[in-house]
Short mmCIF file of C-alpha atoms in Angstrom, two decimals:
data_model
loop_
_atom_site.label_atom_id
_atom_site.label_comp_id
_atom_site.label_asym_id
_atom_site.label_seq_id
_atom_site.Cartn_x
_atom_site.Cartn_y
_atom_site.Cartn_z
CA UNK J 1 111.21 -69.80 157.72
CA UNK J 2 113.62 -71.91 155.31
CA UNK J 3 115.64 -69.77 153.07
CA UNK J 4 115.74 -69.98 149.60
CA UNK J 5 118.82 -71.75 148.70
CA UNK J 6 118.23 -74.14 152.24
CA UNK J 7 116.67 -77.17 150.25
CA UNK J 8 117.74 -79.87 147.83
CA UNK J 9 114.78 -79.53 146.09
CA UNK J 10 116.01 -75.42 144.35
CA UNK J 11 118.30 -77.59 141.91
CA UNK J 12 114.93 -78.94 140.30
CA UNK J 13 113.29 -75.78 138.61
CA UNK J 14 109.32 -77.02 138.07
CA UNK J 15 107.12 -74.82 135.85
CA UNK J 16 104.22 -74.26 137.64
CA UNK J 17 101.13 -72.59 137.71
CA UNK J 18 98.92 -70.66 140.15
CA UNK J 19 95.42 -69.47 139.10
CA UNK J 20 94.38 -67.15 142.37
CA UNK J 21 96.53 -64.57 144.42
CA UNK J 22 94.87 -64.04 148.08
CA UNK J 23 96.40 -64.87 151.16
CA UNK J 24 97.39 -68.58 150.26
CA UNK J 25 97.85 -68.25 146.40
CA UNK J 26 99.92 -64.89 147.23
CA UNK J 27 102.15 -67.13 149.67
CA UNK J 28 102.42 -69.72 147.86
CA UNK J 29 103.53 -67.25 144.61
CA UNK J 30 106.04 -65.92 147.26
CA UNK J 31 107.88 -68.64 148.46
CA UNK J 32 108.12 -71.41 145.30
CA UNK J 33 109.59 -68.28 143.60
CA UNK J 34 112.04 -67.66 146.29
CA UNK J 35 112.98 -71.54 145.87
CA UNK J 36 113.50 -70.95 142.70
CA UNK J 37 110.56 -72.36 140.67
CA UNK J 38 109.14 -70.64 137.58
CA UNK J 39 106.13 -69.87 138.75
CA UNK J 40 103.07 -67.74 136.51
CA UNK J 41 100.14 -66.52 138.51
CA UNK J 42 96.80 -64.93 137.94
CA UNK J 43 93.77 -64.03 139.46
CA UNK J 44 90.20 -63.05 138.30
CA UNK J 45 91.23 -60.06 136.82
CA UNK J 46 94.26 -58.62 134.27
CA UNK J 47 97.78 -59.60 134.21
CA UNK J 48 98.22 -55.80 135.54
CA UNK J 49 96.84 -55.65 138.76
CA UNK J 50 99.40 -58.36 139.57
CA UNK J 51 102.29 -56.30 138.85
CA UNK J 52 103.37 -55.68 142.22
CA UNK J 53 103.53 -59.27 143.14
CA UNK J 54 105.24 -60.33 139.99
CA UNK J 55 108.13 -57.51 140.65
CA UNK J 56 108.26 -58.60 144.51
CA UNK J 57 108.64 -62.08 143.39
CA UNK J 58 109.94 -62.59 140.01
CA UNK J 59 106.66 -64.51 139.04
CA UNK J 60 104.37 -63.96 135.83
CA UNK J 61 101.73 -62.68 135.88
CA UNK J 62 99.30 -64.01 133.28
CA UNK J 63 95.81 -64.21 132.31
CA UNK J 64 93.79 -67.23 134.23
CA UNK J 65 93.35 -68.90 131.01
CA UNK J 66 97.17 -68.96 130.51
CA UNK J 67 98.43 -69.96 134.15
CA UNK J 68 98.69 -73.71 133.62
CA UNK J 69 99.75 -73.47 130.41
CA UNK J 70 102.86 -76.34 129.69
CA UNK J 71 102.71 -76.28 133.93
CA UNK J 72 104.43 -79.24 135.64
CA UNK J 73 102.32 -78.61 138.86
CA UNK J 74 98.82 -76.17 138.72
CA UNK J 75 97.93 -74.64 141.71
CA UNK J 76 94.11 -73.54 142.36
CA UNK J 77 93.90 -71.28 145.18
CA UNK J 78 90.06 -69.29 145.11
CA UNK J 79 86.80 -69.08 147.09
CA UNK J 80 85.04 -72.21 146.51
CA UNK J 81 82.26 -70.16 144.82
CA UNK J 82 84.39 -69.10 142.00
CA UNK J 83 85.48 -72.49 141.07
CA UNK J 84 82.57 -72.84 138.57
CA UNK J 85 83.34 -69.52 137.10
CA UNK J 86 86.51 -70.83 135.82
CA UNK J 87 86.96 -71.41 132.06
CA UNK J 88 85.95 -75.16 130.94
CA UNK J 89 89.47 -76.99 130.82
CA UNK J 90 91.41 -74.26 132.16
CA UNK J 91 93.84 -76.55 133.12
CA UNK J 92 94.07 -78.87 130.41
CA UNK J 93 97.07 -76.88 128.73
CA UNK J 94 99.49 -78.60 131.73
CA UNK J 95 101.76 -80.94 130.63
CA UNK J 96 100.42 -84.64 130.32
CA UNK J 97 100.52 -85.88 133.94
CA UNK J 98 100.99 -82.80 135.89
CA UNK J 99 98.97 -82.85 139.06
CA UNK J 100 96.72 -80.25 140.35
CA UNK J 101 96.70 -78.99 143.87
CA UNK J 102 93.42 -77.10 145.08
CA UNK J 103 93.87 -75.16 148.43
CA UNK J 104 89.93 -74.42 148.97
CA UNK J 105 87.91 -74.63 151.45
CA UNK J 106 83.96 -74.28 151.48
CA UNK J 107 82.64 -72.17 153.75
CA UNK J 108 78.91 -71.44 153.25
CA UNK J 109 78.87 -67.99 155.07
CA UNK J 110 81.33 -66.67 152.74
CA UNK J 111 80.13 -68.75 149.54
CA UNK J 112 77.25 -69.18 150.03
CA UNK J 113 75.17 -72.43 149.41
CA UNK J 114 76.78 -75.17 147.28
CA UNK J 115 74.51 -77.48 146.75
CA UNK J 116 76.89 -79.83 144.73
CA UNK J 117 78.52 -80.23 148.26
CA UNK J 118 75.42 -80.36 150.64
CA UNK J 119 72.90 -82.47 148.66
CA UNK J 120 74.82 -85.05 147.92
CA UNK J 121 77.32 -84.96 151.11
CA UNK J 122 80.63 -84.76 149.31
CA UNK J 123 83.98 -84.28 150.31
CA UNK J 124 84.60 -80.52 148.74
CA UNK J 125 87.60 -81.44 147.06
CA UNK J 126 85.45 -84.22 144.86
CA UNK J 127 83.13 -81.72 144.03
CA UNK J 128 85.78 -79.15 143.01
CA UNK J 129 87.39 -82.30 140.71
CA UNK J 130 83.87 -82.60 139.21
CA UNK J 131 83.64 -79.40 138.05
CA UNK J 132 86.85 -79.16 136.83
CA UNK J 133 86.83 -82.64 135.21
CA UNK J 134 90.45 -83.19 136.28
CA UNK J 135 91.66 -85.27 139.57
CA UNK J 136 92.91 -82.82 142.49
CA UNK J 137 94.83 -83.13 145.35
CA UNK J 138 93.99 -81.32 148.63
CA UNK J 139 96.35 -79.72 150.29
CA UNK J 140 97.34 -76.41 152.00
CA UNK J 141 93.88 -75.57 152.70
CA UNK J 142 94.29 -76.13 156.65
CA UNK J 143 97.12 -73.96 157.35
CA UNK J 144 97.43 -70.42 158.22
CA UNK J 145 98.80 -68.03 155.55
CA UNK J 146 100.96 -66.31 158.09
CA UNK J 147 102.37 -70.06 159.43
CA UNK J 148 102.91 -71.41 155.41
CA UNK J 149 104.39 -68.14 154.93
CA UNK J 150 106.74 -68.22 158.15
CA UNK J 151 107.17 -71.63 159.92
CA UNK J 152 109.11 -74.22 157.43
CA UNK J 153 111.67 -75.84 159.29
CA UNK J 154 114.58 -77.98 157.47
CA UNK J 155 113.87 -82.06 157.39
CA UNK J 156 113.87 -83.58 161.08
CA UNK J 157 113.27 -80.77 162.71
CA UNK J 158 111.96 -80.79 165.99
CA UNK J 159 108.10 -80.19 165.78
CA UNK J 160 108.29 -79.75 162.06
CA UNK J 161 104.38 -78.84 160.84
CA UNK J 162 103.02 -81.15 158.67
CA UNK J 163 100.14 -81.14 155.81
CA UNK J 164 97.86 -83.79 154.47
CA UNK J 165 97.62 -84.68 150.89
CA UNK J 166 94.61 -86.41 149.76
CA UNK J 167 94.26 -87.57 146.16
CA UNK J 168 95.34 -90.51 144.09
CA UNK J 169 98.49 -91.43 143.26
CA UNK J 170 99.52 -89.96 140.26
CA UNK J 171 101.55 -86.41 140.65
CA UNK J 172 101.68 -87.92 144.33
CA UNK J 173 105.41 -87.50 144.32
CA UNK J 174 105.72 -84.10 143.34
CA UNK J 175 102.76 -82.45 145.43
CA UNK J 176 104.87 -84.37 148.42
CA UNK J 177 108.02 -82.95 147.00
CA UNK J 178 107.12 -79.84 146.69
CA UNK J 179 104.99 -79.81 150.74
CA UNK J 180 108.70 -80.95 151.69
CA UNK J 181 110.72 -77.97 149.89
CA UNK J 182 108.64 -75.03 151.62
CA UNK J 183 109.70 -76.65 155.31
CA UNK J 184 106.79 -79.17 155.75
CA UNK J 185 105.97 -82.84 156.09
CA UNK J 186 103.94 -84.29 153.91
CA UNK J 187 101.57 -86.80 155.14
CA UNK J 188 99.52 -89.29 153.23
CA UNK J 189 96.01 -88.28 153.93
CA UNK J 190 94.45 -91.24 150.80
CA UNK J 191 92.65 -90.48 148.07
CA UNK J 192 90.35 -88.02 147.54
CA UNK J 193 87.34 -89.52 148.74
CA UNK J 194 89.18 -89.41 152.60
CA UNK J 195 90.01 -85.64 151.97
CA UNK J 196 87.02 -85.19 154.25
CA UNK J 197 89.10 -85.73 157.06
CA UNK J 198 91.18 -82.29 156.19
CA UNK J 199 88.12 -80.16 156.09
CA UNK J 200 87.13 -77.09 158.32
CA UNK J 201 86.02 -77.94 161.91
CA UNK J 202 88.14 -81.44 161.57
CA UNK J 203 91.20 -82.22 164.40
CA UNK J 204 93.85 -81.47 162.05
CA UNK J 205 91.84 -78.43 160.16
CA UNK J 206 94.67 -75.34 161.38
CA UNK J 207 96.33 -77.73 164.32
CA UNK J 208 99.79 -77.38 163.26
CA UNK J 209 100.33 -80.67 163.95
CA UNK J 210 103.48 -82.77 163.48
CA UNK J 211 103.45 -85.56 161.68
CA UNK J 212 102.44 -88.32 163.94
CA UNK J 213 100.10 -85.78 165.13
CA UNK J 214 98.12 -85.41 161.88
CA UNK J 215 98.15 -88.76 161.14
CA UNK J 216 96.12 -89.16 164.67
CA UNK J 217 94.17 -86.50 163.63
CA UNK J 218 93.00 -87.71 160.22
CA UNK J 219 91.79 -91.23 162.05
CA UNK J 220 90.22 -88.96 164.84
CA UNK J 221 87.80 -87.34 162.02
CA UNK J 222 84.13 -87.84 162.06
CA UNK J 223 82.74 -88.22 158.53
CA UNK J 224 79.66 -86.22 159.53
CA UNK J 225 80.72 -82.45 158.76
CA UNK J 226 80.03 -79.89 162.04
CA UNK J 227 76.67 -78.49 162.33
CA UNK J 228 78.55 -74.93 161.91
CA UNK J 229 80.02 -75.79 158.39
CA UNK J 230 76.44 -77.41 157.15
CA UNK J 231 74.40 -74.67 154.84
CA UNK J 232 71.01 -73.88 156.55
CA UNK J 233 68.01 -74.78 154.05
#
């Protein structure tokens, strides 16, 4: 795992904002704070039940409805069920421009049916920038916790892992900067609409893959989602 301390990018402090604190969302709290970002967090509940992580880390801990407040990036890391359960415009206190990264993934045994997703057959990530009203980019969702938490490597390193982004352009730069900071490549998966291609039961879904690799991987998608990830009827 990089270091904190081993990457350009520490000299470039970005406010940023994480609104869930499992496995991913916990990780993610974990390392951007050891790179030294300014990171708040929150999950579903009070500021309180955070306070471990925030003394571990160094993060805030904040209400949900206060996480992307004046954020440069806004991270959205929950079950894909509880995306509708979060406030209308929860992120709309970020600062003008600031892209948001969601790290979901839908799976129906644990969330049950979405029928937002299955009737209409759309990417998840376009249904989670529905609801929300804002464009998202999807990324992190296809890497284990333990392997985003352990397995950055510095810039041209041999086998470096690397992660798709899908989403439009805007914030592009930054989501790519910050995949790159935490010991990853960041790969140009196209806009939203393609962020199919990333989803559970897909090549690259949890491959590890290097770069070339995911970019192989991302062609090598069907568009039909696996029988095991469709939502009986």
């Amino acid at each position: 795992m990089i270091a904190a301390g081993d990457l350009d990018e520490k000299e470039s402090t970005v406010r940023i904002g994480i609104i869930g604190a499992g496995k991913i969302g916990g990780t993610l709290t974990r390392r951007l704070t050891a790179l030294g970002h300014d990171v708040r967090v929150a999950n579903s509940r009070a500021p309180e039940t955070l306070a471990d992580l925030a003394a571990e880390t160094g993060a805030t801990a904040v209400w949900a409805k206060d996480a992307a407040d004046d954020a440069e990036l806004v991270i959205i890391s929950i079950p894909e069920r509880a995306v509708p359960d979060l406030a209308p415009g929860i992120v709309d206190a970020r600062r003008p421009g600031a892209p948001v990264i969601e790290t979901n993934n839908y799976y129906w045994q644990r969330d049950g049916r979405i029928d937002g997703i299955e009737d209409a057959d759309v990417p998840e990530s376009v249904w989670v920038s529905s609801v929300l009203g804002v464009p998202v980019f999807k990324v992190f969702n296809g890497i284990n916790w333990t392997h985003l938490r352990d397995r950055g490597t510095a810039p041209g390193a041999a086998g470096r892992i690397a992660l798709p982004i899908a989403g439009d352009d805007d914030g592009r730069q930054l989501v790519s900067e910050v995949v790159d900071a935490l010991g990853f490549d960041p790969v140009d998966a196209g806009p939203l609409a393609e962020s199919w291609r990333q989803q559970p039961g897909t090549p690259v879904y949890g491959a590890d893959l290097d770069a070339e690799g995911v970019v192989r991987a991302l062609a090598d998608a069907p568009r039909e989602r696996p029988e095991q990830f469709r939502a009986p009827r």
